[in-house]
Structures are given as C-alpha cells and as structure tokens.
C-alpha cells in the first residue's frame, strides 16, 4: 500500500465531558470571548434537534483545477459524480456521472467508500477500490484523475453523560 504524504494533518477531537478544564485559553486560535475559564457546560440540558451521524467528514481536493476545494461528507450517504443530482458534483471529464459513494457505517464508526463501477476507477492511497473501503483520516482518495484528502472529526464520547432531553 502506498504511503500517504499528508501525515501532518491531525484529526480534531471533540470531548463531551462537560468540563472546560483542559482547554488552553491562551491558544491564539481560540476566541476568548466565547468561554471564560471558570465556565461549565451543562450537556444534560442539550436537546437533540436532528439525529445526524456522530462524526463529520470532508474531502479536500489536492489537484488542479479544484485545488483547495472542500466537499462536505456529512450525510449518511454522500454520492459523488458529474451528474447534478449527486451530493458532491465534480465537473471533470475523468469523473463518471455516478462515480462513487461514501456511506457512514455506524457499526464501525467510520465512512466506507464504494466505487459505482466508474469508467476511470476510484483509488485509496494508490490502491483501486474493488470492494468497500473503510476510510481513515488523511487517506488520499482519487476519483478518476482528481485527487483528494479525506478528513474527519473524531468524536470522543463521555459514557457518563448519556441523558438527553
């Protein structure tokens, strides 16, 4: 298997422990007006408005002409292709109308990539996708001739905080 050269990207971790004790309030990327260091978050009062997969993922194009373009993978099934009815529309000639799909697998807590018998193939880290592949953070994914990096937010769930109104 081909080694991925984008290991400098780190996953984002969300901690639902309800405490802000471990937050570095001196971090230059944190807006200090949002939290005060003695503030507590009460997750017991959180309401579920819409059930969504517990993790969020996206694809970032690392090839011209779409370099830097971000495509969200936040539905349970995300379709990828040239056709306008897809969740992710990539208007490149090497992409089939219905090229691939990414589906959230709750049992594995991950996203599986399926090739939909595309003309120019789907690849993960240089290997052709012939059966569903469980994507990992920082995997290089290629649809036809267009390369992407798969990114995801990894959720760290606190088992003690299970009550939801």
GROMACS .gro file of N, CA, C and O in nm, residues 5-85:
model
  324
    5UNK      N    1   0.153   1.102   0.203
    5UNK     CA    2   0.250   1.205   0.236
    5UNK      C    3   0.189   1.320   0.316
    5UNK      O    4   0.255   1.419   0.342
    6UNK      N    5   0.065   1.311   0.358
    6UNK     CA    6  -0.004   1.420   0.427
    6UNK      C    7  -0.027   1.388   0.574
    6UNK      O    8  -0.132   1.415   0.629
    7UNK      N    9   0.072   1.333   0.642
    7UNK     CA   10   0.057   1.295   0.782
    7UNK      C   11   0.060   1.414   0.878
    7UNK      O   12   0.034   1.401   0.994
    8UNK      N   13   0.095   1.534   0.827
    8UNK     CA   14   0.099   1.650   0.916
    8UNK      C   15  -0.041   1.695   0.959
    8UNK      O   16  -0.056   1.769   1.053
    9UNK      N   17  -0.147   1.650   0.889
    9UNK     CA   18  -0.282   1.682   0.929
    9UNK      C   19  -0.320   1.595   1.048
    9UNK      O   20  -0.300   1.476   1.047
   10UNK      N   21  -0.375   1.655   1.151
   10UNK     CA   22  -0.418   1.580   1.268
   10UNK      C   23  -0.570   1.587   1.279
   10UNK      O   24  -0.629   1.690   1.248
   11UNK      N   25  -0.636   1.480   1.325
   11UNK     CA   26  -0.781   1.486   1.341
   11UNK      C   27  -0.819   1.580   1.455
   11UNK      O   28  -0.742   1.602   1.548
   12UNK      N   29  -0.937   1.637   1.445
   12UNK     CA   30  -0.991   1.720   1.551
   12UNK      C   31  -1.068   1.630   1.645
   12UNK      O   32  -1.144   1.545   1.602
   13UNK      N   33  -1.048   1.648   1.776
   13UNK     CA   34  -1.117   1.567   1.876
   13UNK      C   35  -1.218   1.654   1.949
   13UNK      O   36  -1.187   1.764   1.992
   14UNK      N   37  -1.342   1.604   1.961
   14UNK     CA   38  -1.444   1.672   2.037
   14UNK      C   39  -1.465   1.592   2.164
   14UNK      O   40  -1.491   1.472   2.160
   15UNK      N   41  -1.455   1.659   2.279
   15UNK     CA   42  -1.470   1.594   2.409
   15UNK      C   43  -1.600   1.643   2.472
   15UNK      O   44  -1.616   1.762   2.496
   16UNK      N   45  -1.693   1.552   2.498
   16UNK     CA   46  -1.821   1.592   2.556
   16UNK      C   47  -1.824   1.567   2.706
   16UNK      O   48  -1.927   1.537   2.763
   17UNK      N   49  -1.711   1.581   2.774
   17UNK     CA   50  -1.706   1.555   2.917
   17UNK      C   51  -1.780   1.660   2.998
   17UNK      O   52  -1.809   1.638   3.115
   18UNK      N   53  -1.811   1.775   2.938
   18UNK     CA   54  -1.886   1.878   3.009
   18UNK      C   55  -1.798   1.974   3.085
   18UNK      O   56  -1.846   2.066   3.149
   19UNK      N   57  -1.667   1.958   3.079
   19UNK     CA   58  -1.576   2.045   3.152
   19UNK      C   59  -1.487   2.119   3.055
   19UNK      O   60  -1.449   2.068   2.951
   20UNK      N   61  -1.452   2.241   3.091
   20UNK     CA   62  -1.361   2.320   3.009
   20UNK      C   63  -1.223   2.327   3.073
   20UNK      O   64  -1.141   2.408   3.033
   21UNK      N   65  -1.196   2.241   3.172
   21UNK     CA   66  -1.070   2.244   3.246
   21UNK      C   67  -0.948   2.223   3.158
   21UNK      O   68  -0.842   2.277   3.185
   22UNK      N   69  -0.961   2.143   3.053
   22UNK     CA   70  -0.845   2.110   2.970
   22UNK      C   71  -0.826   2.202   2.850
   22UNK      O   72  -0.739   2.180   2.768
   23UNK      N   73  -0.907   2.308   2.838
   23UNK     CA   74  -0.895   2.399   2.725
   23UNK      C   75  -0.786   2.500   2.754
   23UNK      O   76  -0.780   2.560   2.861
   24UNK      N   77  -0.697   2.520   2.657
   24UNK     CA   78  -0.591   2.619   2.667
   24UNK      C   79  -0.647   2.754   2.623
   24UNK      O   80  -0.658   2.782   2.505
   25UNK      N   81  -0.684   2.838   2.719
   25UNK     CA   82  -0.746   2.966   2.687
   25UNK      C   83  -0.645   3.067   2.634
   25UNK      O   84  -0.682   3.174   2.591
   26UNK      N   85  -0.516   3.034   2.636
   26UNK     CA   86  -0.414   3.121   2.579
   26UNK      C   87  -0.385   3.087   2.433
   26UNK      O   88  -0.303   3.152   2.370
   27UNK      N   89  -0.452   2.985   2.382
   27UNK     CA   90  -0.432   2.943   2.243
   27UNK      C   91  -0.475   3.055   2.151
   27UNK      O   92  -0.586   3.107   2.161
   28UNK      N   93  -0.390   3.092   2.057
   28UNK     CA   94  -0.420   3.203   1.966
   28UNK      C   95  -0.536   3.173   1.872
   28UNK      O   96  -0.597   3.264   1.817
   29UNK      N   97  -0.572   3.045   1.853
   29UNK     CA   98  -0.683   3.008   1.765
   29UNK      C   99  -0.818   3.006   1.837
   29UNK      O  100  -0.920   2.983   1.775
   30UNK      N  101  -0.820   3.026   1.968
   30UNK     CA  102  -0.942   3.023   2.047
   30UNK      C  103  -0.989   3.165   2.074
   30UNK      O  104  -0.912   3.249   2.122
   31UNK      N  105  -1.112   3.194   2.044
   31UNK     CA  106  -1.169   3.326   2.070
   31UNK      C  107  -1.204   3.333   2.219
   31UNK      O  108  -1.295   3.265   2.265
   32UNK      N  109  -1.134   3.415   2.297
   32UNK     CA  110  -1.156   3.420   2.442
   32UNK      C  111  -1.292   3.476   2.481
   32UNK      O  112  -1.334   3.462   2.595
   33UNK      N  113  -1.363   3.538   2.388
   33UNK     CA  114  -1.495   3.592   2.422
   33UNK      C  115  -1.601   3.483   2.428
   33UNK      O  116  -1.711   3.507   2.476
   34UNK      N  117  -1.569   3.363   2.380
   34UNK     CA  118  -1.667   3.255   2.378
   34UNK      C  119  -1.679   3.188   2.515
   34UNK      O  120  -1.788   3.160   2.563
   35UNK      N  121  -1.566   3.165   2.582
   35UNK     CA  122  -1.566   3.095   2.710
   35UNK      C  123  -1.491   3.178   2.814
   35UNK      O  124  -1.402   3.253   2.781
   36UNK      N  125  -1.527   3.155   2.938
   36UNK     CA  126  -1.441   3.203   3.046
   36UNK      C  127  -1.387   3.078   3.113
   36UNK      O  128  -1.449   2.972   3.109
   37UNK      N  129  -1.271   3.086   3.175
   37UNK     CA  130  -1.205   2.965   3.226
   37UNK      C  131  -1.281   2.899   3.340
   37UNK      O  132  -1.260   2.783   3.369
   38UNK      N  133  -1.373   2.970   3.408
   38UNK     CA  134  -1.449   2.909   3.517
   38UNK      C  135  -1.588   2.863   3.472
   38UNK      O  136  -1.668   2.820   3.551
   39UNK      N  137  -1.614   2.870   3.342
   39UNK     CA  138  -1.745   2.833   3.287
   39UNK      C  139  -1.757   2.681   3.278
   39UNK      O  140  -1.662   2.612   3.244
   40UNK      N  141  -1.875   2.628   3.306
   40UNK     CA  142  -1.904   2.486   3.293
   40UNK      C  143  -2.012   2.468   3.187
   40UNK      O  144  -2.105   2.548   3.180
   41UNK      N  145  -2.001   2.365   3.106
   41UNK     CA  146  -2.100   2.336   3.004
   41UNK      C  147  -2.191   2.228   3.058
   41UNK      O  148  -2.145   2.124   3.103
   42UNK      N  149  -2.321   2.252   3.055
   42UNK     CA  150  -2.417   2.155   3.107
   42UNK      C  151  -2.476   2.077   2.989
   42UNK      O  152  -2.572   2.120   2.926
   43UNK      N  153  -2.416   1.960   2.960
   43UNK     CA  154  -2.462   1.878   2.849
   43UNK      C  155  -2.592   1.805   2.882
   43UNK      O  156  -2.656   1.751   2.795
   44UNK      N  157  -2.632   1.804   3.010
   44UNK     CA  158  -2.758   1.742   3.048
   44UNK      C  159  -2.877   1.817   2.988
   44UNK      O  160  -2.981   1.761   2.965
   45UNK      N  161  -2.862   1.947   2.961
   45UNK     CA  162  -2.971   2.028   2.909
   45UNK      C  163  -2.969   2.036   2.757
   45UNK      O  164  -3.048   2.108   2.698
   46UNK      N  165  -2.880   1.962   2.693
   46UNK     CA  166  -2.871   1.962   2.547
   46UNK      C  167  -2.989   1.886   2.489
   46UNK      O  168  -3.023   1.778   2.535
   47UNK      N  169  -3.051   1.943   2.388
   47UNK     CA  170  -3.162   1.876   2.320
   47UNK      C  171  -3.117   1.829   2.182
   47UNK      O  172  -3.045   1.902   2.114
   48UNK      N  173  -3.162   1.712   2.142
   48UNK     CA  174  -3.132   1.663   2.008
   48UNK      C  175  -3.240   1.716   1.915
   48UNK      O  176  -3.357   1.682   1.928
   49UNK      N  177  -3.202   1.804   1.823
   49UNK     CA  178  -3.297   1.861   1.729
   49UNK      C  179  -3.310   1.773   1.605
   49UNK      O  180  -3.416   1.761   1.547
   50UNK      N  181  -3.201   1.714   1.563
   50UNK     CA  182  -3.199   1.628   1.445
   50UNK      C  183  -3.088   1.527   1.464
   50UNK      O  184  -2.975   1.563   1.494
   51UNK      N  185  -3.119   1.400   1.449
   51UNK     CA  186  -3.017   1.298   1.466
   51UNK      C  187  -2.931   1.292   1.340
   51UNK      O  188  -2.982   1.277   1.230
   52UNK      N  189  -2.802   1.309   1.358
   52UNK     CA  190  -2.706   1.301   1.248
   52UNK      C  191  -2.598   1.202   1.285
   52UNK      O  192  -2.583   1.167   1.403
   53UNK      N  193  -2.519   1.158   1.190
   53UNK     CA  194  -2.407   1.069   1.225
   53UNK      C  195  -2.317   1.138   1.328
   53UNK      O  196  -2.301   1.261   1.325
   54UNK      N  197  -2.259   1.064   1.421
   54UNK     CA  198  -2.182   1.125   1.528
   54UNK      C  199  -2.050   1.186   1.485
   54UNK      O  200  -1.985   1.251   1.564
   55UNK      N  201  -2.012   1.169   1.363
   55UNK     CA  202  -1.886   1.227   1.316
   55UNK      C  203  -1.910   1.303   1.187
   55UNK      O  204  -2.006   1.280   1.115
   56UNK      N  205  -1.821   1.393   1.157
   56UNK     CA  206  -1.830   1.477   1.039
   56UNK      C  207  -1.703   1.458   0.958
   56UNK      O  208  -1.596   1.447   1.013
   57UNK      N  209  -1.718   1.456   0.826
   57UNK     CA  210  -1.602   1.432   0.740
   57UNK      C  211  -1.611   1.521   0.617
   57UNK      O  212  -1.716   1.574   0.585
   58UNK      N  213  -1.498   1.534   0.548
   58UNK     CA  214  -1.495   1.613   0.425
   58UNK      C  215  -1.381   1.566   0.337
   58UNK      O  216  -1.292   1.494   0.381
   59UNK      N  217  -1.386   1.607   0.211
   59UNK     CA  218  -1.281   1.581   0.113
   59UNK      C  219  -1.223   1.716   0.073
   59UNK      O  220  -1.297   1.811   0.051
   60UNK      N  221  -1.090   1.723   0.062
   60UNK     CA  222  -1.023   1.843   0.015
   60UNK      C  223  -0.945   1.806  -0.110
   60UNK      O  224  -0.864   1.713  -0.107
   61UNK      N  225  -0.970   1.877  -0.219
   61UNK     CA  226  -0.902   1.849  -0.345
   61UNK      C  227  -0.757   1.896  -0.338
   61UNK      O  228  -0.730   2.007  -0.293
   62UNK      N  229  -0.664   1.811  -0.379
   62UNK     CA  230  -0.521   1.846  -0.379
   62UNK      C  231  -0.466   1.849  -0.521
   62UNK      O  232  -0.347   1.838  -0.542
   63UNK      N  233  -0.556   1.862  -0.619
   63UNK     CA  234  -0.520   1.863  -0.761
   63UNK      C  235  -0.577   1.987  -0.829
   63UNK      O  236  -0.684   2.034  -0.793
   64UNK      N  237  -0.506   2.035  -0.931
   64UNK     CA  238  -0.561   2.142  -1.014
   64UNK      C  239  -0.669   2.080  -1.103
   64UNK      O  240  -0.661   1.963  -1.135
   65UNK      N  241  -0.770   2.148  -1.144
   65UNK     CA  242  -0.803   2.289  -1.122
   65UNK      C  243  -0.886   2.313  -0.997
   65UNK      O  244  -0.927   2.425  -0.971
   66UNK      N  245  -0.915   2.210  -0.918
   66UNK     CA  246  -1.001   2.224  -0.799
   66UNK      C  247  -0.920   2.235  -0.670
   66UNK      O  248  -0.974   2.216  -0.562
   67UNK      N  249  -0.793   2.266  -0.680
   67UNK     CA  250  -0.702   2.270  -0.565
   67UNK      C  251  -0.761   2.351  -0.449
   67UNK      O  252  -0.802   2.465  -0.467
   68UNK      N  253  -0.771   2.288  -0.333
   68UNK     CA  254  -0.821   2.354  -0.213
   68UNK      C  255  -0.971   2.349  -0.196
   68UNK      O  256  -1.022   2.384  -0.089
   69UNK      N  257  -1.044   2.303  -0.295
   69UNK     CA  258  -1.190   2.295  -0.286
   69UNK      C  259  -1.229   2.190  -0.182
   69UNK      O  260  -1.177   2.079  -0.181
   70UNK      N  261  -1.321   2.226  -0.092
   70UNK     CA  262  -1.365   2.136   0.016
   70UNK      C  263  -1.507   2.089  -0.014
   70UNK      O  264  -1.593   2.168  -0.050
   71UNK      N  265  -1.530   1.959   0.003
   71UNK     CA  266  -1.661   1.898  -0.016
   71UNK      C  267  -1.700   1.826   0.112
   71UNK      O  268  -1.631   1.735   0.157
   72UNK      N  269  -1.811   1.867   0.172
   72UNK     CA  270  -1.856   1.805   0.297
   72UNK      C  271  -1.912   1.666   0.273
   72UNK      O  272  -1.981   1.642   0.175
   73UNK      N  273  -1.881   1.576   0.366
   73UNK     CA  274  -1.934   1.440   0.367
   73UNK      C  275  -2.009   1.428   0.499
   73UNK      O  276  -1.960   1.373   0.594
   74UNK      N  277  -2.127   1.489   0.506
   74UNK     CA  278  -2.198   1.495   0.633
   74UNK      C  279  -2.334   1.429   0.630
   74UNK      O  280  -2.408   1.436   0.726
   75UNK      N  281  -2.369   1.363   0.523
   75UNK     CA  282  -2.493   1.287   0.517
   75UNK      C  283  -2.460   1.140   0.544
   75UNK      O  284  -2.346   1.100   0.537
   76UNK      N  285  -2.563   1.062   0.572
   76UNK     CA  286  -2.536   0.920   0.591
   76UNK      C  287  -2.484   0.856   0.464
   76UNK      O  288  -2.403   0.767   0.467
   77UNK      N  289  -2.531   0.904   0.348
   77UNK     CA  290  -2.478   0.859   0.219
   77UNK      C  291  -2.446   0.983   0.137
   77UNK      O  292  -2.532   1.069   0.120
   78UNK      N  293  -2.324   0.993   0.089
   78UNK     CA  294  -2.281   1.104   0.005
   78UNK      C  295  -2.246   1.048  -0.132
   78UNK      O  296  -2.159   0.962  -0.143
   79UNK      N  297  -2.317   1.094  -0.234
   79UNK     CA  298  -2.289   1.048  -0.370
   79UNK      C  299  -2.193   1.144  -0.439
   79UNK      O  300  -2.199   1.265  -0.417
   80UNK      N  301  -2.105   1.089  -0.522
   80UNK     CA  302  -2.001   1.167  -0.588
   80UNK      C  303  -2.007   1.138  -0.737
   80UNK      O  304  -2.011   1.021  -0.777
   81UNK      N  305  -2.006   1.243  -0.818
   81UNK     CA  306  -2.006   1.223  -0.962
   81UNK      C  307  -2.024   1.353  -1.038
   81UNK      O  308  -2.030   1.461  -0.979
   82UNK      N  309  -2.036   1.341  -1.168
   82UNK     CA  310  -2.051   1.457  -1.256
   82UNK      C  311  -2.197   1.503  -1.265
   82UNK      O  312  -2.225   1.619  -1.292
   83UNK      N  313  -2.292   1.412  -1.242
   83UNK     CA  314  -2.434   1.444  -1.252
   83UNK      C  315  -2.476   1.542  -1.142
   83UNK      O  316  -2.432   1.530  -1.027
   84UNK      N  317  -2.562   1.636  -1.176
   84UNK     CA  318  -2.605   1.740  -1.083
   84UNK      C  319  -2.685   1.687  -0.965
   84UNK      O  320  -2.701   1.756  -0.864
   85UNK      N  321  -2.735   1.563  -0.972
   85UNK     CA  322  -2.813   1.506  -0.862
   85UNK      C  323  -2.725   1.448  -0.750
   85UNK      O  324  -2.777   1.401  -0.650
   0.00000   0.00000   0.00000
